[in-house]
Amino acid sequence: MTDNKGFQDNDKEEKMTTSHATPASLSSVASARTMSQPGTTLLGTGLETRGVHAWFGKKHVLSDISLDFAAGTVTALIGPSGCGKSTFIRTLNRMHEFIPTAAMAGEVLLDGKDVYAPGTDVTKIRLRVGMVFQKPNPFPSMTIGQNVLSGLKLAQIKKSNTDELLESCLTRAGLWNEVKDRLGEHGGALSGGQQQRLCIARSLAVEPQVLLMDEPCSALDPGSTFRIEETIAELAKSMTIVIVTHNMQQAARVSDYTAFFLSDGGPGEMIEAAPTSKIFSSPQDKRTEDYVTGRFG
Amino acid sequence: MSVELSERPAPPAPREITTQPRRSDQIFRIVVTIGGMASLVILGLIALFLSIKGLHILTEEKLGFITGSAWEVITDDTGSIAESKFGIGAMLVGTFLSAMIAILVGVPISVLSALYLTFYANGKVKKFLISVIDLMAAFPSLLFGFWGFFVFMSSAEYWAKLINKYLGFIPFFDVPTPIFERSPFIAGLVLAIMIIPIVTSISREIFDQTPLDRIQAAYALGATRLAMIKAVVIPFGRGGIIGGAMLGLGRAMGETVAVYTVLNVVYQINWQILFGAGGNVASLILLKFGEAGPAEVDALMAAGLVLFILTLLVNAVADLLINRFGGKGR
Ligand SMILES: Nc1ncnc2c1ncn2[C@@H]1O[C@H](COP(=O)(O)OP(=O)(O)OP(=O)(O)O)[C@@H](O)[C@H]1O
Ligand SMILES: [Mg+2]
């Protein structure tokens, strides 16, 4: 898997092994997910990138990334700081273009359709490809409940039974029990870990097909991290997840596939993408091995 | 257990925490304190001066100074005052009406242009517009007055007639006789244009500070730009908008020359905004000051004192509003 082609056509045996590679304390999470056989049932969505490049001004930061994210799988993006993981993940839901000098080339296909095609309504793309940021960012002017449902208001979606939706989103994000009695409080009144789960619940409310998570646990304590990993395992049953992480154990625990990015001073490149167990046990590329074993990065 | 508890020694009294500041720090502290206190002292001296000169008029005229609207000085043959009546009711109403119109028209325009500048305008257009607006802020108000009088008035009169024709059944828009020139409406519009620069730049500054992560959160949820602005920018900037509006209100209430040029000073309370009668406190002072005798000057100082207090009140209300409505979105 040293070429930049995708990894959609992997057999399920290898995914099963993922759970064996996980630490014992978290095996329950992993086995819960593995039981649902991610990737085996095609949910009708898929995200693919073909030859994606990215620039900030004249600076070429990402070179020729082609990756597949099959429906219902969790893919971890790993690599040293500055190799372009965030940039890549932000090209997937067109958040990249908010940076004034940003440019991109290549194609990002959602269900086979290029999200950068002329005439595309970008707000519709972002509804289908949700995002959770590194720093929890609830809307402080809204209550907890309003935060969860804010996506409906922002995208002008009419829903009749919002109470049900509110409860199901918070439940899926693993936050319901902690906040069910304080839905009227302001979003800022929660702890950092709770805020991050609130942000996850918020992105679930608009029912995205793909959820992008850029280091969602990097500001959190181990307990909150564990709960969010549980959440990810739960969510993977119904959606495609792409997660950037600096935590190798986390990548091993939560993901089915792992892609390793690296920049040798030039633009970031994808060195290797394979089932997670393979990346961690028998990587093809020496640089991947060095990185995942902690020899650099 | 309880015995043990009662035997536990009492906690010590909290220590006093002090520090020995360096000499340079102490000196700088004195310098900035003087700077900080200077404006307070100056403000106090102005208030004191106005009070000394004007307070006796207020005690003589009592509430009539505020509610009455006659302003007469009758001198006898020797030139000393035989009879005088001072009331600024009409001027207060005129001040209020023209300032309100200025706010109602000027603030929405300012907020819209600030939103445009922050979230829509790009590069060169943005720079150009910002410098134009800054230039507008530095424009002498007399020029606004001239422009209002010679250029703007005729078209504003036309609008006033239209409003009167179709909405005349509302008492505000009625007129006793068809005189549409130099009305509170026109003065208010000129004032609106004058306050746009300050309100725009204050709003723009606050919009600029909207946290990027919240903006991105909204966009990532599929928000349109409009939805993002409504959900994130406005709640965040509300306090700033109110603050800017209050500064604008202060300017509109205290504006002298421009109002003097485009608003008839008439000593009669007039609530009909399209009718050419009004005047504000500041333009009354400007009108009368040149030819006023000592007693009348005192009356004008009293009018100034009222304006001063009014301005303080407006600012106090602004603070209240900001505390009440401004904080939530931060
Ligand atoms: N707004 C920007 N303007 C200019 N250059 C940028 C900008 N954002 C990122 N870069 C550059 O693009 C490259 C990739 O950045 P990116 O944030 O994608 O890295 P990353 O892999 O997410 O790193 P980290 O693990 O530290 O988050 C870096 O060299 C960075 O300096
Ligand atoms: Mg990053």
JSON list of C-alpha atoms in Angstrom, two decimals, chain A residues 204-292:
[
{"chain": "A", "resi": 204, "resn": "LEU", "atom": "CA", "xyz": [-25.28, 14.86, 14.75]},
{"chain": "A", "resi": 205, "resn": "ALA", "atom": "CA", "xyz": [-28.52, 16.81, 14.78]},
{"chain": "A", "resi": 206, "resn": "VAL", "atom": "CA", "xyz": [-28.31, 17.60, 11.08]},
{"chain": "A", "resi": 207, "resn": "GLU", "atom": "CA", "xyz": [-27.71, 13.91, 10.35]},
{"chain": "A", "resi": 208, "resn": "PRO", "atom": "CA", "xyz": [-24.46, 14.05, 8.42]},
{"chain": "A", "resi": 209, "resn": "GLN", "atom": "CA", "xyz": [-23.21, 11.07, 6.45]},
{"chain": "A", "resi": 210, "resn": "VAL", "atom": "CA", "xyz": [-19.62, 11.82, 7.27]},
{"chain": "A", "resi": 211, "resn": "LEU", "atom": "CA", "xyz": [-18.17, 13.24, 10.46]},
{"chain": "A", "resi": 212, "resn": "LEU", "atom": "CA", "xyz": [-14.75, 14.86, 10.39]},
{"chain": "A", "resi": 213, "resn": "MET", "atom": "CA", "xyz": [-12.95, 15.15, 13.72]},
{"chain": "A", "resi": 214, "resn": "ASP", "atom": "CA", "xyz": [-9.74, 17.15, 13.97]},
{"chain": "A", "resi": 215, "resn": "GLU", "atom": "CA", "xyz": [-7.97, 16.08, 17.15]},
{"chain": "A", "resi": 216, "resn": "PRO", "atom": "CA", "xyz": [-11.25, 16.05, 19.08]},
{"chain": "A", "resi": 217, "resn": "CYS", "atom": "CA", "xyz": [-9.64, 14.82, 22.30]},
{"chain": "A", "resi": 218, "resn": "SER", "atom": "CA", "xyz": [-6.42, 16.78, 22.37]},
{"chain": "A", "resi": 219, "resn": "ALA", "atom": "CA", "xyz": [-7.75, 19.23, 24.97]},
{"chain": "A", "resi": 220, "resn": "LEU", "atom": "CA", "xyz": [-9.40, 16.59, 27.12]},
{"chain": "A", "resi": 221, "resn": "ASP", "atom": "CA", "xyz": [-8.65, 14.43, 30.14]},
{"chain": "A", "resi": 222, "resn": "PRO", "atom": "CA", "xyz": [-8.42, 10.63, 29.80]},
{"chain": "A", "resi": 223, "resn": "GLY", "atom": "CA", "xyz": [-11.94, 10.10, 31.14]},
{"chain": "A", "resi": 224, "resn": "SER", "atom": "CA", "xyz": [-13.53, 12.41, 28.60]},
{"chain": "A", "resi": 225, "resn": "THR", "atom": "CA", "xyz": [-11.32, 10.97, 25.89]},
{"chain": "A", "resi": 226, "resn": "PHE", "atom": "CA", "xyz": [-12.51, 7.50, 26.74]},
{"chain": "A", "resi": 227, "resn": "ARG", "atom": "CA", "xyz": [-16.13, 8.59, 26.57]},
{"chain": "A", "resi": 228, "resn": "ILE", "atom": "CA", "xyz": [-15.61, 10.25, 23.21]},
{"chain": "A", "resi": 229, "resn": "GLU", "atom": "CA", "xyz": [-13.93, 7.12, 21.88]},
{"chain": "A", "resi": 230, "resn": "GLU", "atom": "CA", "xyz": [-16.98, 5.17, 23.01]},
{"chain": "A", "resi": 231, "resn": "THR", "atom": "CA", "xyz": [-19.10, 7.70, 21.17]},
{"chain": "A", "resi": 232, "resn": "ILE", "atom": "CA", "xyz": [-17.05, 7.28, 18.01]},
{"chain": "A", "resi": 233, "resn": "ALA", "atom": "CA", "xyz": [-17.48, 3.52, 18.16]},
{"chain": "A", "resi": 234, "resn": "GLU", "atom": "CA", "xyz": [-21.21, 4.02, 18.54]},
{"chain": "A", "resi": 235, "resn": "LEU", "atom": "CA", "xyz": [-21.44, 6.54, 15.72]},
{"chain": "A", "resi": 236, "resn": "ALA", "atom": "CA", "xyz": [-19.45, 4.38, 13.33]},
{"chain": "A", "resi": 237, "resn": "LYS", "atom": "CA", "xyz": [-22.46, 2.11, 13.09]},
{"chain": "A", "resi": 238, "resn": "SER", "atom": "CA", "xyz": [-24.30, 4.73, 11.12]},
{"chain": "A", "resi": 239, "resn": "MET", "atom": "CA", "xyz": [-21.77, 7.07, 9.57]},
{"chain": "A", "resi": 240, "resn": "THR", "atom": "CA", "xyz": [-18.35, 7.49, 8.11]},
{"chain": "A", "resi": 241, "resn": "ILE", "atom": "CA", "xyz": [-15.79, 9.01, 10.43]},
{"chain": "A", "resi": 242, "resn": "VAL", "atom": "CA", "xyz": [-12.46, 10.61, 9.67]},
{"chain": "A", "resi": 243, "resn": "ILE", "atom": "CA", "xyz": [-10.41, 11.46, 12.74]},
{"chain": "A", "resi": 244, "resn": "VAL", "atom": "CA", "xyz": [-7.09, 13.25, 13.04]},
{"chain": "A", "resi": 245, "resn": "THR", "atom": "CA", "xyz": [-5.13, 12.20, 16.10]},
{"chain": "A", "resi": 246, "resn": "HIS", "atom": "CA", "xyz": [-1.66, 12.46, 17.55]},
{"chain": "A", "resi": 247, "resn": "ASN", "atom": "CA", "xyz": [-2.39, 9.63, 19.90]},
{"chain": "A", "resi": 248, "resn": "MET", "atom": "CA", "xyz": [-1.25, 6.32, 18.42]},
{"chain": "A", "resi": 249, "resn": "GLN", "atom": "CA", "xyz": [-3.20, 4.29, 20.96]},
{"chain": "A", "resi": 250, "resn": "GLN", "atom": "CA", "xyz": [-6.29, 6.24, 20.07]},
{"chain": "A", "resi": 251, "resn": "ALA", "atom": "CA", "xyz": [-5.80, 5.60, 16.38]},
{"chain": "A", "resi": 252, "resn": "ALA", "atom": "CA", "xyz": [-5.36, 1.91, 17.14]},
{"chain": "A", "resi": 253, "resn": "ARG", "atom": "CA", "xyz": [-8.42, 1.83, 19.38]},
{"chain": "A", "resi": 254, "resn": "VAL", "atom": "CA", "xyz": [-10.97, 3.66, 17.31]},
{"chain": "A", "resi": 255, "resn": "SER", "atom": "CA", "xyz": [-10.08, 3.29, 13.66]},
{"chain": "A", "resi": 256, "resn": "ASP", "atom": "CA", "xyz": [-10.53, 0.65, 11.00]},
{"chain": "A", "resi": 257, "resn": "TYR", "atom": "CA", "xyz": [-8.08, 2.29, 8.64]},
{"chain": "A", "resi": 258, "resn": "THR", "atom": "CA", "xyz": [-5.13, 4.53, 9.17]},
{"chain": "A", "resi": 259, "resn": "ALA", "atom": "CA", "xyz": [-3.44, 6.91, 6.78]},
{"chain": "A", "resi": 260, "resn": "PHE", "atom": "CA", "xyz": [0.02, 8.20, 7.55]},
{"chain": "A", "resi": 261, "resn": "PHE", "atom": "CA", "xyz": [0.93, 11.69, 6.35]},
{"chain": "A", "resi": 262, "resn": "LEU", "atom": "CA", "xyz": [4.41, 13.14, 6.26]},
{"chain": "A", "resi": 263, "resn": "SER", "atom": "CA", "xyz": [6.12, 16.26, 5.04]},
{"chain": "A", "resi": 264, "resn": "ASP", "atom": "CA", "xyz": [9.85, 16.29, 4.43]},
{"chain": "A", "resi": 265, "resn": "GLY", "atom": "CA", "xyz": [9.98, 20.06, 4.38]},
{"chain": "A", "resi": 266, "resn": "GLY", "atom": "CA", "xyz": [7.97, 20.22, 1.17]},
{"chain": "A", "resi": 267, "resn": "PRO", "atom": "CA", "xyz": [4.27, 19.63, 0.80]},
{"chain": "A", "resi": 268, "resn": "GLY", "atom": "CA", "xyz": [2.70, 16.94, 2.95]},
{"chain": "A", "resi": 269, "resn": "GLU", "atom": "CA", "xyz": [2.22, 13.58, 1.30]},
{"chain": "A", "resi": 270, "resn": "MET", "atom": "CA", "xyz": [0.38, 10.44, 2.17]},
{"chain": "A", "resi": 271, "resn": "ILE", "atom": "CA", "xyz": [3.01, 7.81, 2.79]},
{"chain": "A", "resi": 272, "resn": "GLU", "atom": "CA", "xyz": [0.80, 4.86, 3.51]},
{"chain": "A", "resi": 273, "resn": "ALA", "atom": "CA", "xyz": [-2.84, 3.97, 4.04]},
{"chain": "A", "resi": 274, "resn": "ALA", "atom": "CA", "xyz": [-3.97, 0.55, 5.19]},
{"chain": "A", "resi": 275, "resn": "PRO", "atom": "CA", "xyz": [-6.12, -1.23, 7.75]},
{"chain": "A", "resi": 276, "resn": "THR", "atom": "CA", "xyz": [-5.12, 0.04, 11.14]},
{"chain": "A", "resi": 277, "resn": "SER", "atom": "CA", "xyz": [-3.84, -3.30, 12.38]},
{"chain": "A", "resi": 278, "resn": "LYS", "atom": "CA", "xyz": [-1.54, -3.51, 9.40]},
{"chain": "A", "resi": 279, "resn": "ILE", "atom": "CA", "xyz": [-0.18, 0.00, 9.88]},
{"chain": "A", "resi": 280, "resn": "PHE", "atom": "CA", "xyz": [0.68, -0.79, 13.46]},
{"chain": "A", "resi": 281, "resn": "SER", "atom": "CA", "xyz": [1.92, -4.35, 13.01]},
{"chain": "A", "resi": 282, "resn": "SER", "atom": "CA", "xyz": [3.51, -4.56, 9.59]},
{"chain": "A", "resi": 283, "resn": "PRO", "atom": "CA", "xyz": [3.77, -1.18, 7.90]},
{"chain": "A", "resi": 284, "resn": "GLN", "atom": "CA", "xyz": [5.09, -1.22, 4.35]},
{"chain": "A", "resi": 285, "resn": "ASP", "atom": "CA", "xyz": [7.12, 1.95, 4.63]},
{"chain": "A", "resi": 286, "resn": "LYS", "atom": "CA", "xyz": [10.08, 2.37, 6.94]},
{"chain": "A", "resi": 287, "resn": "ARG", "atom": "CA", "xyz": [8.99, 5.93, 7.78]},
{"chain": "A", "resi": 288, "resn": "THR", "atom": "CA", "xyz": [5.56, 4.73, 8.90]},
{"chain": "A", "resi": 289, "resn": "GLU", "atom": "CA", "xyz": [7.19, 2.17, 11.13]},
{"chain": "A", "resi": 290, "resn": "ASP", "atom": "CA", "xyz": [9.49, 4.76, 12.64]},
{"chain": "A", "resi": 291, "resn": "TYR", "atom": "CA", "xyz": [6.56, 7.06, 13.31]},
{"chain": "A", "resi": 292, "resn": "VAL", "atom": "CA", "xyz": [4.15, 4.58, 14.83]}
]
